[in-house]
Amino acid sequence: MSGTPSSELHCTVLSRRETMTSTKLVFLFSVAVISLGTVRTAEADLPHVEISNWAIRFGAQMWEIGKQVTRIREIKERYQSEAKIEQVDGFAMVKEMAEEMENMMGDKIEAIKRIMDAAEQLSVSHPRLSRQDLYEMRQRAETIEYYNAKRLNMYHKSGPKAGELLDNHKELIMSNSQHFGNVGVNTSVSAVHVPTNVFDGGPDVMNGILWSEQLDRIFMTNYESDPSLTWQYFGSSTGFMRQYPATKWGQGEWEPDLFDCRLRPWYLQAAASPKDMIILVDTSGSMTGVRKEIAKHVVLTLLDTLSENDFINIYKFSEVPVPVVPCFKDKLVQANLENVRELRNGMMESETSDIANFTSAFTTAFEILAKYNRTTQGSQCNQAIMLVTDGAPVGYREIFEKYNWPHKPVRVFTYVIGREIIDTAATNWMACANKGYFARVTSLAEVREQVLKYIPVLSRPMVMYQKDHPVIWTSAYIDIAEPKLSDWLWEIRERRKQRDRSLNYRALLRLISERNNAQSDDTSNVTGNNTRDASGRPTISMTVEQYLTYGNLVNEERLNAHRIKQEREEAANPANNQQHNRQGKSVTSTTPNPVSSVPTKHPDGPRAEALVKPDTLKAWLKRIETRTKPKFLMAISVATPVYDRKNFSNIIEKILINDIWEEKTRTVRTANLLGVAGTDIPVTELKKRTPAYKLGVNGYSFIVNNNGFVLHHPDHRPLDADGLLKPNYNTVDLSEVELVDSDGGPRENDTYLMTMRREMIERREGETSFKVRVHHDGMRRVSVRRQRYYYRGLKGTPYSLGLALPDGYGHFRVVAETEVKRLMADHNINVSSFFSGKNWKIHPDWIYCRYNYDHLKSFDSPEAQVMHFVDRTQRERWRWNSKHPRPSHDSARCDKHLMQSLIFDAQATEVFDKNISLSIDRQDPGLGMLMALLARHAMFKLFGISVAFVATRSGLLRWQDISTIDDKHFSEANLNAIDQTWYKRAVDQYSVEPDSFVYSVPFSTGTGITNESVVTASHAIFVEKGGYKAPAAVVGLQYKNSAFRETFFNITSGCTGGVQCRRTCSSGDLSCYVVDNHGYIVISKEERDTGRFFGEIDWLVMDSLIHYGVFKRVRIYDYQAVCKDMQGHRSAANFILTPLRYMKWFVQWMVGRATWLILQTQIAHLMNPDWAWAMEQEQADYHNEDNDESPGPTPTGGEFMADGDISIIVHDEAVTMDNAYANKTRPRPCDQQADLYVLQPEKLFKGDKPDSVKGKQNCNSNNLGARQCERHYSTHKIPHSNLLLLVIDTTCRCETQKQKIEMEEVRVNESLFCERPQENLYRLRPSVCLSYHPEEEEIKQCGKGSLQLPSLLLMTTTMIYSILKAI
């Protein structure tokens, strides 16, 4: 038969030890196989023909199993017979979606304009309470009632008043609303937030709270007319914010609260036009101590007031001006998060010396601003110099005459630092003579209020025009996020990591000490290979580093409830602890048990019990790994300024007349900003306007603003792996998420991409196409495909909408809908019957039908909500609403096409739930015929299948299972099935091999995957008509890893036709691997290799496959990466303590205390300058139980130490004090890269016939006396799959190399360190700039200065203190 096909059928017995007994045989089934040749008997040669047969048989068998279990034929026939194929018009789709967004955004603009107009009228008509009026009210014990968001629904927790409201708090009935982020709200009123540093009893604040209360009726009217509105607010220039609907603030009145509406992006951008700003910081010898701290925080607060439309630089100056960031010399940089972070870091370290040279500093600042104004760079709007100093000797009039007068294009703002009585006349004159403002900052508590005084000055031209209310749109941002908050959360995480490590260090010392002090040596000779010590305790084998990091826990892979269950069963049945390997030999497991499963009581009681409770293990794991992950919601805001319509104001001045201070009222010209009105639009709301079911599989939408930054994009990843915000989370450019497939290096921008980016920034309409690299699974896999892009500007906004559709199937859609009333009329079928049972779910983020006011009608689940509307659609009076129905409390928003598609899919997949035998297909003999006779649950048990599922284009997910492997059920982990990688990969695989499954296993780090892990297989069902094809659904199943391996080794342990084989995958001289199309191991002899990249096992063979073209190397870049810079720890012995040092400390403390008392400085602000309150630290960086600092005893290799019901084996490292310190890190934005690999299946075919790739590796060593040999391997494509069979001859022992897939930082040449390609990218300035009004010179309010004598006592104590600090 050599060389000719054979029609003979051969049989294979699938061994299942779960069902076999000595008297009963399992079912026999037939598989049609083709014998391709005879096996050469030469021992040195690989059995290439048999290897090919193995691949064919394994692929055919798994295809038949999957095809029968998932009901592919029945489901496909239903779609094929009733569905239609519709071609997608990309231009028409992007136009339709853009118009939908424009209508929605237009409604938001109208809403904020109504708030703005009402606020301006109310501020004029409302009677104003004076300071005297408020004082008299307090004397009469009268209070002004309002809902303070920090004083709502707070009760005494204990004591005689337990359950009663706290003093000065109010009770407000609230109901949870999914529309408002699942928080309790009251839509009848608004609530007021007052920042911690603002006194709500001040006249300006209190008057604003009083008149703005009448905005509630406007808020409610807006919400009734537009139910899609979320939070509406008015942010006052005095600091308070009124927000609708009322909700309880996240922090109480006495808890840390960094929020100030005047520092939010929507306020800053609406309150003033864009600006170029240069900050000049005096670092002369007088700027030391407290002044230096205050000056630093003035600068940091100024940085908080910038937006991405502003440009900034900071210069420190004494003798000469020096940029705080050397790379920013002689230029302005965009005030995005990354650049601002660099400037912040540059301000952290500064030396003070010499005398301030103001002439040089002002000259540098004016020349840079003039250059940017002249060359049309920067913001091309406001320009400002911010001077931070402790005083100037003269006004430097000649500088301003030369560079700024007479037109005064640059405003000058001066901040004089220090409480000391000094001459401020010169700095006051600088500000007043250059349309700026003078502010004096005497303590850290004043910094924010004094810094914010410059914003109303910049807004004066805008206010004076009155009728012009520019509408601004922000970038996507996280409302609660601030750079300080992100840094603080990172620091808290690092402190917790250090705390846990220190506690583990102390515990390890205790364990070692107890072990060495033990009187018995019963456990001293136990090796690490045993799973229990002499006392019967389960053991954990780990290194010192592992114990210090995790304590007595190990990684998450081994901490799951099923492993615990398995170990409990082993403990209950010791005789069954032996298992059979794939070759039938009896072996004993040597895997150390990670967690005790013996349900015995220990003297420690609860602690011993906790070790066997899965819930407790999960809680410990959370504490170990990420700590607390905040939940963030991305949103954009639309806002407009609110003006004071009064052009003049009466001010009261105190004038000294005949040694008596008298108050005089004077009328002055003003242009005051009342605040900003705005509303939020969650990014999720934008996505809902581009329904995913219309975009199709692997299609997506994205939005770009005028700076080229994405508001949303599927590859936009604002959070890092630990759930914390990335440093530059909202300034991700389009060129950083669309990775063009090219051979260029990092950030080498493609012409087609940059052309599209420019046209989208300019809000044009267009179309283009190019190849991109799309990564999956945390950048472990990559796909290369051509995509076509359609884009269009959004009118009235700085945004453009883009759509990306894959070439080919991406431009066709399956159209199949069920008209409910027609189905009822023609067939009298209750549509609800299609949704019987509980084994189905829908996409939780899609809008099928929902009420406009969801807090009035709530449902337990999205499925309950859909069923509610399915029932309603069958009523006689049901009418599908238009796209923009008139809202009412009972009105609903429904997507007719999506609902009817869902009903059709439910009917088409109804067969999936039925546990019946299928009709026999006479055309499909062998295994298919046998399986058709089996009940479905019998098939599940026979082949080790845990779950089978089908997911459709309408978001429907059905499944059927007989067991649960993971703690989290398949349906819970795959609610959004159409977005899952297995769904997308199955659709892409269809074009490679239509009749195939895509197989995948969980990724592994080499610690091992247990038998209870799963292999997921998925297959796409396409509808093909008229030469077109489009995906309708994806079916799939999950195998137990043990059953999947067993099937493979049963097939590869024998030869075709029952011939005795010399060499098989079960023999010791062949290594067999099943590898997926990205190089990850699916099956290996060593179970711990499952899920690992094959290059980690044998890189030389992998490299050879790349050389032969079997795999293609594809480099992927991550431009949103975060690199962690290590920070060292201070040693406890860095200096010698002597009596002189103690004396110095005492004198320094005394003088310092005296100085603080004179300055009346609050020490809490210096210790924690970001807040104006005291805060209890969670814990110190490390926990010290006693004063014993000795390193303790050192363990030797393989020693057991009891820890509760667990014995710890700590391997061969010495334990010293250095082990107690964690490597603290600090995040930094960076670029990273990695090489990924993609199978090239055409290399494994010769024409239409499968072909193998054979290779060899020369194993000759340098030792002439050693045996010279070659190592051969053979590679075969496994049909009906994305898998590859790789067999390696191991008779010749070769040295192997290993290579992991890891992201590594892209290193930049030192000479190019300051060059940032993204800084030169095209951007478009905001269309409105209001920076000048001819009558502004009439406004004279510019701050007040003074001329007084210094304090001799203060100067003396400060000098002594400075000398002592220098010693």
PDB file of N, CA, C and O in Angstrom, residues 558-592:
ATOM      1  N   ARG A 558      -2.534  27.780  41.730  1.00  0.00           N
ATOM      2  CA  ARG A 558      -2.701  26.638  42.621  1.00  0.00           C
ATOM      3  C   ARG A 558      -3.732  26.915  43.710  1.00  0.00           C
ATOM      4  O   ARG A 558      -4.021  26.034  44.508  1.00  0.00           O
ATOM      5  N   LEU A 559      -4.218  28.132  43.770  1.00  0.00           N
ATOM      6  CA  LEU A 559      -5.204  28.464  44.787  1.00  0.00           C
ATOM      7  C   LEU A 559      -6.575  28.522  44.144  1.00  0.00           C
ATOM      8  O   LEU A 559      -7.067  29.560  43.787  1.00  0.00           O
ATOM      9  N   ASN A 560      -7.197  27.394  43.946  1.00  0.00           N
ATOM     10  CA  ASN A 560      -8.561  27.363  43.434  1.00  0.00           C
ATOM     11  C   ASN A 560      -9.308  26.261  44.155  1.00  0.00           C
ATOM     12  O   ASN A 560      -8.739  25.294  44.659  1.00  0.00           O
ATOM     13  N   ALA A 561     -10.590  26.434  44.165  1.00  0.00           N
ATOM     14  CA  ALA A 561     -11.406  25.544  44.981  1.00  0.00           C
ATOM     15  C   ALA A 561     -11.329  24.096  44.524  1.00  0.00           C
ATOM     16  O   ALA A 561     -11.434  23.171  45.322  1.00  0.00           O
ATOM     17  N   HIS A 562     -11.115  23.873  43.250  1.00  0.00           N
ATOM     18  CA  HIS A 562     -11.111  22.503  42.740  1.00  0.00           C
ATOM     19  C   HIS A 562      -9.849  21.756  43.140  1.00  0.00           C
ATOM     20  O   HIS A 562      -9.888  20.552  43.366  1.00  0.00           O
ATOM     21  N   ARG A 563      -8.738  22.470  43.240  1.00  0.00           N
ATOM     22  CA  ARG A 563      -7.530  21.801  43.709  1.00  0.00           C
ATOM     23  C   ARG A 563      -7.692  21.408  45.173  1.00  0.00           C
ATOM     24  O   ARG A 563      -7.288  20.327  45.600  1.00  0.00           O
ATOM     25  N   ILE A 564      -8.318  22.294  45.917  1.00  0.00           N
ATOM     26  CA  ILE A 564      -8.566  21.989  47.325  1.00  0.00           C
ATOM     27  C   ILE A 564      -9.493  20.775  47.442  1.00  0.00           C
ATOM     28  O   ILE A 564      -9.286  19.883  48.265  1.00  0.00           O
ATOM     29  N   LYS A 565     -10.517  20.765  46.569  1.00  0.00           N
ATOM     30  CA  LYS A 565     -11.435  19.628  46.592  1.00  0.00           C
ATOM     31  C   LYS A 565     -10.703  18.332  46.277  1.00  0.00           C
ATOM     32  O   LYS A 565     -10.907  17.303  46.920  1.00  0.00           O
ATOM     33  N   GLN A 566      -9.814  18.386  45.305  1.00  0.00           N
ATOM     34  CA  GLN A 566      -9.042  17.204  44.916  1.00  0.00           C
ATOM     35  C   GLN A 566      -8.186  16.721  46.081  1.00  0.00           C
ATOM     36  O   GLN A 566      -8.111  15.528  46.359  1.00  0.00           O
ATOM     37  N   GLU A 567      -7.566  17.641  46.771  1.00  0.00           N
ATOM     38  CA  GLU A 567      -6.693  17.257  47.877  1.00  0.00           C
ATOM     39  C   GLU A 567      -7.495  16.723  49.062  1.00  0.00           C
ATOM     40  O   GLU A 567      -7.037  15.836  49.781  1.00  0.00           O
ATOM     41  N   ARG A 568      -8.697  17.246  49.248  1.00  0.00           N
ATOM     42  CA  ARG A 568      -9.549  16.704  50.299  1.00  0.00           C
ATOM     43  C   ARG A 568      -9.911  15.248  50.007  1.00  0.00           C
ATOM     44  O   ARG A 568      -9.916  14.399  50.897  1.00  0.00           O
ATOM     45  N   GLU A 569     -10.217  14.996  48.722  1.00  0.00           N
ATOM     46  CA  GLU A 569     -10.549  13.622  48.344  1.00  0.00           C
ATOM     47  C   GLU A 569      -9.365  12.696  48.535  1.00  0.00           C
ATOM     48  O   GLU A 569      -9.510  11.553  48.962  1.00  0.00           O
ATOM     49  N   GLU A 570      -8.162  13.193  48.205  1.00  0.00           N
ATOM     50  CA  GLU A 570      -6.967  12.377  48.405  1.00  0.00           C
ATOM     51  C   GLU A 570      -6.735  12.106  49.881  1.00  0.00           C
ATOM     52  O   GLU A 570      -6.325  11.010  50.266  1.00  0.00           O
ATOM     53  N   ALA A 571      -6.998  13.114  50.709  1.00  0.00           N
ATOM     54  CA  ALA A 571      -6.812  12.922  52.145  1.00  0.00           C
ATOM     55  C   ALA A 571      -7.825  11.916  52.701  1.00  0.00           C
ATOM     56  O   ALA A 571      -7.529  11.138  53.602  1.00  0.00           O
ATOM     57  N   ALA A 572      -9.038  11.945  52.141  1.00  0.00           N
ATOM     58  CA  ALA A 572     -10.071  11.020  52.611  1.00  0.00           C
ATOM     59  C   ALA A 572      -9.857   9.604  52.096  1.00  0.00           C
ATOM     60  O   ALA A 572     -10.302   8.639  52.713  1.00  0.00           O
ATOM     61  N   ASN A 573      -9.180   9.479  50.941  1.00  0.00           N
ATOM     62  CA  ASN A 573      -8.942   8.155  50.340  1.00  0.00           C
ATOM     63  C   ASN A 573      -7.467   7.986  50.019  1.00  0.00           C
ATOM     64  O   ASN A 573      -7.063   8.108  48.861  1.00  0.00           O
ATOM     65  N   PRO A 574      -6.637   7.733  51.021  1.00  0.00           N
ATOM     66  CA  PRO A 574      -5.191   7.624  50.781  1.00  0.00           C
ATOM     67  C   PRO A 574      -4.852   6.530  49.786  1.00  0.00           C
ATOM     68  O   PRO A 574      -3.878   6.622  49.060  1.00  0.00           O
ATOM     69  N   ALA A 575      -5.667   5.502  49.736  1.00  0.00           N
ATOM     70  CA  ALA A 575      -5.338   4.397  48.836  1.00  0.00           C
ATOM     71  C   ALA A 575      -5.468   4.783  47.377  1.00  0.00           C
ATOM     72  O   ALA A 575      -4.914   4.135  46.504  1.00  0.00           O
ATOM     73  N   ASN A 576      -6.222   5.834  47.119  1.00  0.00           N
ATOM     74  CA  ASN A 576      -6.444   6.242  45.730  1.00  0.00           C
ATOM     75  C   ASN A 576      -5.520   7.364  45.305  1.00  0.00           C
ATOM     76  O   ASN A 576      -5.759   8.017  44.290  1.00  0.00           O
ATOM     77  N   ASN A 577      -4.496   7.633  46.078  1.00  0.00           N
ATOM     78  CA  ASN A 577      -3.611   8.750  45.766  1.00  0.00           C
ATOM     79  C   ASN A 577      -2.726   8.467  44.570  1.00  0.00           C
ATOM     80  O   ASN A 577      -2.076   9.356  44.051  1.00  0.00           O
ATOM     81  N   GLN A 578      -2.651   7.191  44.168  1.00  0.00           N
ATOM     82  CA  GLN A 578      -1.850   6.892  42.997  1.00  0.00           C
ATOM     83  C   GLN A 578      -2.678   7.118  41.745  1.00  0.00           C
ATOM     84  O   GLN A 578      -3.889   6.928  41.733  1.00  0.00           O
ATOM     85  N   GLN A 579      -2.040   7.565  40.699  1.00  0.00           N
ATOM     86  CA  GLN A 579      -2.725   7.796  39.434  1.00  0.00           C
ATOM     87  C   GLN A 579      -1.945   7.130  38.311  1.00  0.00           C
ATOM     88  O   GLN A 579      -0.772   6.834  38.444  1.00  0.00           O
ATOM     89  N   HIS A 580      -2.637   6.926  37.197  1.00  0.00           N
ATOM     90  CA  HIS A 580      -2.023   6.286  36.040  1.00  0.00           C
ATOM     91  C   HIS A 580      -1.634   7.338  35.036  1.00  0.00           C
ATOM     92  O   HIS A 580      -2.402   8.239  34.742  1.00  0.00           O
ATOM     93  N   ASN A 581      -0.432   7.174  34.513  1.00  0.00           N
ATOM     94  CA  ASN A 581      -0.011   8.113  33.476  1.00  0.00           C
ATOM     95  C   ASN A 581      -0.541   7.653  32.130  1.00  0.00           C
ATOM     96  O   ASN A 581      -1.256   6.669  32.022  1.00  0.00           O
ATOM     97  N   ARG A 582      -0.200   8.425  31.082  1.00  0.00           N
ATOM     98  CA  ARG A 582      -0.768   8.155  29.760  1.00  0.00           C
ATOM     99  C   ARG A 582      -0.318   6.812  29.202  1.00  0.00           C
ATOM    100  O   ARG A 582      -0.940   6.259  28.316  1.00  0.00           O
ATOM    101  N   GLN A 583       0.815   6.274  29.707  1.00  0.00           N
ATOM    102  CA  GLN A 583       1.292   4.985  29.193  1.00  0.00           C
ATOM    103  C   GLN A 583       0.807   3.823  30.046  1.00  0.00           C
ATOM    104  O   GLN A 583       1.213   2.694  29.839  1.00  0.00           O
ATOM    105  N   GLY A 584      -0.028   4.094  31.046  1.00  0.00           N
ATOM    106  CA  GLY A 584      -0.588   3.029  31.848  1.00  0.00           C
ATOM    107  C   GLY A 584       0.252   2.623  33.027  1.00  0.00           C
ATOM    108  O   GLY A 584      -0.097   1.713  33.755  1.00  0.00           O
ATOM    109  N   LYS A 585       1.391   3.275  33.256  1.00  0.00           N
ATOM    110  CA  LYS A 585       2.255   2.920  34.373  1.00  0.00           C
ATOM    111  C   LYS A 585       1.784   3.637  35.619  1.00  0.00           C
ATOM    112  O   LYS A 585       1.318   4.771  35.579  1.00  0.00           O
ATOM    113  N   SER A 586       1.939   2.997  36.752  1.00  0.00           N
ATOM    114  CA  SER A 586       1.512   3.585  38.017  1.00  0.00           C
ATOM    115  C   SER A 586       2.589   4.500  38.545  1.00  0.00           C
ATOM    116  O   SER A 586       3.748   4.110  38.663  1.00  0.00           O
ATOM    117  N   VAL A 587       2.199   5.762  38.854  1.00  0.00           N
ATOM    118  CA  VAL A 587       3.147   6.726  39.390  1.00  0.00           C
ATOM    119  C   VAL A 587       2.503   7.411  40.580  1.00  0.00           C
ATOM    120  O   VAL A 587       1.292   7.420  40.738  1.00  0.00           O
ATOM    121  N   THR A 588       3.331   7.988  41.419  1.00  0.00           N
ATOM    122  CA  THR A 588       2.852   8.724  42.588  1.00  0.00           C
ATOM    123  C   THR A 588       3.119  10.199  42.388  1.00  0.00           C
ATOM    124  O   THR A 588       4.217  10.576  41.994  1.00  0.00           O
ATOM    125  N   SER A 589       2.128  11.013  42.655  1.00  0.00           N
ATOM    126  CA  SER A 589       2.276  12.456  42.456  1.00  0.00           C
ATOM    127  C   SER A 589       3.331  13.013  43.387  1.00  0.00           C
ATOM    128  O   SER A 589       3.382  12.683  44.568  1.00  0.00           O
ATOM    129  N   THR A 590       4.205  13.851  42.834  1.00  0.00           N
ATOM    130  CA  THR A 590       5.249  14.497  43.637  1.00  0.00           C
ATOM    131  C   THR A 590       5.050  15.997  43.711  1.00  0.00           C
ATOM    132  O   THR A 590       5.939  16.722  44.108  1.00  0.00           O
ATOM    133  N   THR A 591       3.871  16.464  43.298  1.00  0.00           N
ATOM    134  CA  THR A 591       3.612  17.898  43.347  1.00  0.00           C
ATOM    135  C   THR A 591       3.295  18.308  44.771  1.00  0.00           C
ATOM    136  O   THR A 591       2.365  17.805  45.381  1.00  0.00           O
ATOM    137  N   PRO A 592       4.056  19.224  45.363  1.00  0.00           N
ATOM    138  CA  PRO A 592       3.771  19.634  46.741  1.00  0.00           C
ATOM    139  C   PRO A 592       2.414  20.305  46.831  1.00  0.00           C
ATOM    140  O   PRO A 592       2.036  21.094  45.987  1.00  0.00           O
TER     141      PRO A 592
END
